[in-house]
């Protein structure tokens, strides 16, 4: 996983959001490296509203970081 | 979903708030892309006070980002 | 609800706090627009310590945003 | 409650921390204005480790705001 | 507890982290001043993974504040 | 544990992420110093989706701090 995060800079806000989603998922993978277990858990929490909200929350925290790194893509306006 | 987030800049704080709500919801859609499942979950958590508070929390985190991106709309004062 | 948030600027920290409370509540209204449902939920979570703490948490996140927008009302000191 | 928060500026970090505690509690009071109910809830959550941690979390968010408002009391070093 | 927090400035990141842990615990003490109760709660939540994660979360929020106060100890590099 | 955190500066975003994971885990170790207990808890929460999300959340908060400390590794772009 050495090259999974070369930079926080993205061309657009949407790409920055995708990066935030990735940042949220990598910590899960690091704690639970077994893909089979993660695959088993996914359908359960993907049908639980509170689990989905919690996942969205983590994305929000990472998006704040990525957005700041990109100066909020103000130039791209 | 490529063009769903062209910019974080909005004309007014209220539009920024709407964008924060959108940002919170997109992560849910990405984790649970099945519209039918999301529609099924909605009435349940929309009647649960804690679920509503959790959803509001995610909006708050995104609103902080959007507000910073817009320099808090200070010029608009 | 178009004009519900004309600005994040408030005259005093206390007014900023009131605005943070409002910001926390609006997301709940957007997710659960039915006033009758919200009225029904209110007495339940208002007697649950954890629900109250969670609500206070959301206010705290919004207050951080409003305070930053107002440069922490330092001039008003 | 009009004058409850005249400023975020405090003389010391410890006073800033006390203010953060106050900021966390006021939102609870606003949601549950009945003192008798709050008094009834207190002993319950004060003996629940997770409730205590959640309360401490809200204080942490407010302390971040108060600390920033005071430029982290760096001058006072 | 008047002098428990003279400054947010620490010599090293590790000391800043210790301070963050302290900041997280003080709010718990303020809500539950009875040492005997806290001692009774400790072994329970210290064996609950979610409680430990929640405690770590509060430390993270305070560490962000302490790190900012210290300009991230960049000079010490 | 005196030298466990000499600096928040890392060469790359990926190393910064690893540091965030470490920062999240150290608070757990401080609260539950018994390695045997932590080892016992790990398989339980590593198979609980909500526990994994909560752990990822703490990493996100620390990553925000580490990223800010490193000026978001903008130079490395």
mmCIF file of C-alpha atoms in Angstrom, chain C residues 12-14 17-18 21 25 42-43 45-50 52-57 59-61 63-65 67-68 72-74 76-77, chain D residues 1-2 4-9 22-28 30-32 37 40-41 45 51 54-55 57-58 61-62 65 68-71:
data_model
loop_
_atom_site.group_PDB
_atom_site.id
_atom_site.type_symbol
_atom_site.label_atom_id
_atom_site.label_comp_id
_atom_site.label_asym_id
_atom_site.label_seq_id
_atom_site.Cartn_x
_atom_site.Cartn_y
_atom_site.Cartn_z
ATOM 1 C CA UNK C 12 -22.579 38.912 19.972
ATOM 2 C CA UNK C 13 -21.310 35.429 20.895
ATOM 3 C CA UNK C 14 -24.679 34.615 22.462
ATOM 4 C CA UNK C 17 -24.733 30.447 19.752
ATOM 5 C CA UNK C 18 -28.436 30.835 19.007
ATOM 6 C CA UNK C 21 -28.686 25.940 17.569
ATOM 7 C CA UNK C 25 -32.182 22.101 13.881
ATOM 8 C CA UNK C 42 -39.039 15.836 20.920
ATOM 9 C CA UNK C 43 -40.272 14.804 24.392
ATOM 10 C CA UNK C 45 -35.120 12.596 23.191
ATOM 11 C CA UNK C 46 -35.408 15.585 25.506
ATOM 12 C CA UNK C 47 -35.557 13.130 28.382
ATOM 13 C CA UNK C 48 -32.651 11.020 27.188
ATOM 14 C CA UNK C 49 -29.285 12.235 28.421
ATOM 15 C CA UNK C 50 -27.363 10.756 25.508
ATOM 16 C CA UNK C 52 -29.270 15.663 24.645
ATOM 17 C CA UNK C 53 -25.496 15.304 24.567
ATOM 18 C CA UNK C 54 -25.628 14.354 20.886
ATOM 19 C CA UNK C 55 -27.738 17.415 20.133
ATOM 20 C CA UNK C 56 -25.302 19.580 22.072
ATOM 21 C CA UNK C 57 -22.464 18.088 20.023
ATOM 22 C CA UNK C 59 -24.468 22.717 18.189
ATOM 23 C CA UNK C 60 -20.785 22.705 19.137
ATOM 24 C CA UNK C 61 -19.721 21.966 15.565
ATOM 25 C CA UNK C 63 -20.769 27.150 16.893
ATOM 26 C CA UNK C 64 -17.175 26.583 15.810
ATOM 27 C CA UNK C 65 -18.148 27.649 12.302
ATOM 28 C CA UNK C 67 -17.408 31.769 15.803
ATOM 29 C CA UNK C 68 -14.767 31.554 13.069
ATOM 30 C CA UNK C 72 -14.511 35.062 17.502
ATOM 31 C CA UNK C 73 -16.090 38.442 18.220
ATOM 32 C CA UNK C 74 -12.643 39.620 19.337
ATOM 33 C CA UNK C 76 -16.396 43.115 20.794
ATOM 34 C CA UNK C 77 -14.151 42.406 23.726
ATOM 35 C CA UNK D 1 -30.100 34.145 29.160
ATOM 36 C CA UNK D 2 -29.168 37.214 27.193
ATOM 37 C CA UNK D 4 -24.672 34.499 29.477
ATOM 38 C CA UNK D 5 -21.877 34.703 26.872
ATOM 39 C CA UNK D 6 -20.404 38.207 26.633
ATOM 40 C CA UNK D 7 -17.085 37.021 25.157
ATOM 41 C CA UNK D 8 -15.021 33.955 24.254
ATOM 42 C CA UNK D 9 -11.878 35.613 25.614
ATOM 43 C CA UNK D 22 -20.536 25.874 30.012
ATOM 44 C CA UNK D 23 -21.006 26.054 26.242
ATOM 45 C CA UNK D 24 -21.642 22.310 26.159
ATOM 46 C CA UNK D 25 -24.250 22.521 28.908
ATOM 47 C CA UNK D 26 -26.203 25.468 27.563
ATOM 48 C CA UNK D 27 -27.323 23.534 24.481
ATOM 49 C CA UNK D 28 -28.664 20.839 26.757
ATOM 50 C CA UNK D 30 -32.013 24.926 25.598
ATOM 51 C CA UNK D 31 -33.271 21.525 24.450
ATOM 52 C CA UNK D 32 -34.465 20.503 27.887
ATOM 53 C CA UNK D 37 -35.806 16.689 34.253
ATOM 54 C CA UNK D 40 -33.198 13.521 37.161
ATOM 55 C CA UNK D 41 -31.064 12.598 34.150
ATOM 56 C CA UNK D 45 -25.485 9.493 32.780
ATOM 57 C CA UNK D 51 -22.198 9.076 28.506
ATOM 58 C CA UNK D 54 -19.712 11.730 25.026
ATOM 59 C CA UNK D 55 -20.029 14.743 27.309
ATOM 60 C CA UNK D 57 -16.306 15.027 23.520
ATOM 61 C CA UNK D 58 -18.624 18.008 23.313
ATOM 62 C CA UNK D 61 -15.154 20.629 20.429
ATOM 63 C CA UNK D 62 -16.013 23.810 22.297
ATOM 64 C CA UNK D 65 -13.212 27.027 19.514
ATOM 65 C CA UNK D 68 -8.635 29.450 18.825
ATOM 66 C CA UNK D 69 -10.507 32.561 19.944
ATOM 67 C CA UNK D 70 -7.791 33.180 22.502
ATOM 68 C CA UNK D 71 -4.921 32.475 20.102
#
